[in-house]
Amino acid sequence: MGRRPVTPPAPPVSPSTPPRDPSTPQPSPSTPLRRRLPLVLLVVAGGAVGTALRVLVTLAVPPTGSFDTAIFAINVVGAFVLGLLLERLLRGGPDEGRRRVLRLGLGTGVLGGFTTYSSLATETATLGAAGDVLTASVYGLASVLLGVLAAAAGIAVGARWARGSR
């Protein structure tokens, strides 16, 4: 008796997820580095651009009060833009070609470099260590909650935009 190959179950598909074309090759961990390197370099270049943009914003917007308002705004705006971008790409079809380049270059690269949750954590810890526990708590919680709401708003705008362009 021969053994039958085990096939993993298909991932769940939500109503807004377009079906994946099974004939399209998907990258796997076994894909040679030479084929993945251009995408890795795209993320690195996007990260450099996003980080430079963040630095420009923090230089242009001085801290007010007891925490850095520029970092707070950067994280909330970045969450909105990422939600919008990913929703638009998702509704455009499979994650391949131009959509994959945009997701990795803009989403992972630029927005990953632009937003900075490490600064959020450092700012929150610094405020708490200085004895300003209330401000630290409000800053940390507001950043996360507004980030989630901003991402949801970006998704909603992206969905509405997609419906309007049909």
C-alpha atoms as one frame of an Amber mdcrd trajectory, in Angstrom:
protein
   0.000   0.000   0.000   1.344   3.424  -0.967   1.021   6.512   1.140  -1.082
   9.339  -0.184   0.491  12.812  -0.046  -1.011  15.055   2.582  -2.215  18.382
   1.246  -2.630  21.246   3.684  -6.104  22.757   3.960  -6.734  25.897   1.952
  -6.626  29.116   3.963 -10.029  30.648   4.719 -11.199  33.202   2.200 -13.136
  36.237   3.339 -15.855  37.748   1.123 -13.536  40.638   0.198 -10.564  38.383
  -0.654 -10.354  37.660  -4.377  -9.695  33.995  -5.160  -6.062  33.050  -5.799
  -5.190  31.747  -9.247  -3.784  28.254  -8.538  -1.650  28.437 -11.693   0.284
  31.418 -10.332   3.534  30.326  -8.669   3.785  31.483  -5.078   7.133  32.243
  -3.442   8.190  29.795  -0.805  10.983  29.659   1.744  12.783  27.385  -0.715
  12.821  30.096  -3.415  16.499  30.844  -4.116  17.816  34.069  -2.593  18.834
  35.389  -6.011  15.139  35.433  -6.981  14.057  37.085  -3.704  16.938  39.576
  -3.483  15.313  42.293  -5.645  12.263  42.285  -3.349  14.472  42.395  -0.250
  16.372  45.353  -1.713  13.062  47.040  -2.535  12.011  46.779   1.132  15.413
  48.117   2.245  15.209  51.081  -0.162  11.606  51.794   0.875  12.617  51.628
   4.538  15.356  54.185   3.928  12.867  56.533   2.253  10.302  56.081   5.041
  12.898  56.670   7.742  14.092  59.833   5.999  10.496  61.082   5.789  10.002
  60.390   9.506  13.144  62.324  10.384  11.982  65.270   8.250   8.602  65.306
  10.019  10.170  65.114  13.481  12.504  67.993  12.610   9.632  70.092  11.263
   7.249  69.408  14.168   8.838  70.170  17.538   7.679  68.268  20.643   4.829
  69.896  22.532   3.939  69.124  26.096   5.458  66.090  27.698   5.570  63.790
  24.651   6.598  63.885  21.015   3.478  64.783  19.037   5.249  64.183  15.705
   5.851  60.493  16.506   2.263  60.159  17.714   0.927  61.663  14.453   3.363
  59.667  12.292   2.162  56.380  13.764  -1.534  57.219  13.393  -1.153  58.555
   9.836   1.035  55.584   8.892  -1.601  53.140  10.188  -4.282  54.875   8.106
  -2.189  54.859   4.936  -1.190  51.221   5.433  -4.840  50.183   5.883  -5.806
  52.104   2.745  -2.912  50.701   0.699  -3.454  47.079   1.702  -7.218  47.230
   1.132  -6.736  48.708  -2.340  -4.111  46.114  -3.228  -6.255  43.285  -1.883
  -9.227  44.364  -3.969  -7.010  44.695  -7.049  -6.287  40.990  -7.320  -3.663
  38.458  -6.288  -0.484  39.513  -4.494   1.774  39.321  -7.525   3.560  41.555
  -9.990   2.930  45.268  -9.489   0.712  44.703  -6.419   3.451  42.711  -4.661
   6.022  45.392  -5.505   3.730  48.109  -4.100   2.942  46.096  -0.965   6.579
  45.381  -0.223   8.039  48.711  -1.380   5.426  51.071   0.050   3.766  48.999
   2.760   6.630  47.088   4.324   9.421  49.431   3.229   8.296  53.065   3.233
   5.527  52.791   5.843   7.563  50.383   7.952  10.380  52.926   8.041   8.029
  55.879   8.473   6.122  54.527  11.470   8.047  53.840  14.631   6.514  51.807
  17.366   9.930  51.427  18.966   9.889  55.185  19.604   6.365  54.830  20.980
   7.601  52.191  23.433  10.667  54.229  24.382   8.627  57.411  24.853   6.070
  55.572  26.983   8.789  53.959  29.126  10.635  57.261  29.532   7.477  59.047
  30.655   6.694  56.253  33.107  10.249  56.189  34.498  10.097  59.956  35.013
   7.053  59.440  37.219   4.479  60.680  34.698   2.538  57.402  34.692  -0.774
  58.984  33.672   0.709  60.655  30.566   2.653  57.476  29.737  -0.521  55.393
  29.964  -2.642  57.818  27.948   0.097  58.212  25.311   0.612  54.452  24.910
  -3.064  53.525  24.903  -4.120  56.428  22.671  -1.380  55.602  20.161  -2.463
  51.973  19.889  -6.213  52.660  19.902  -6.019  55.521  17.424  -3.653  53.455
  15.272  -6.192  50.622  15.107  -9.024  53.063  14.374  -6.918  54.805  11.718
  -6.101  51.473  10.046  -9.808  50.555  10.088 -10.661  53.956   8.596  -8.025
  53.423   5.891  -9.534  50.030   5.088 -13.028  51.559   4.918 -11.840  54.373
   2.638 -10.015  51.858   0.432 -13.138  49.676   0.194 -15.360  52.663  -0.628
 -12.829  53.884  -3.186 -12.787  50.429  -4.812 -16.595  50.317  -5.000 -16.683
  53.797  -6.528 -14.153  52.924  -9.242 -16.171  49.963 -10.583
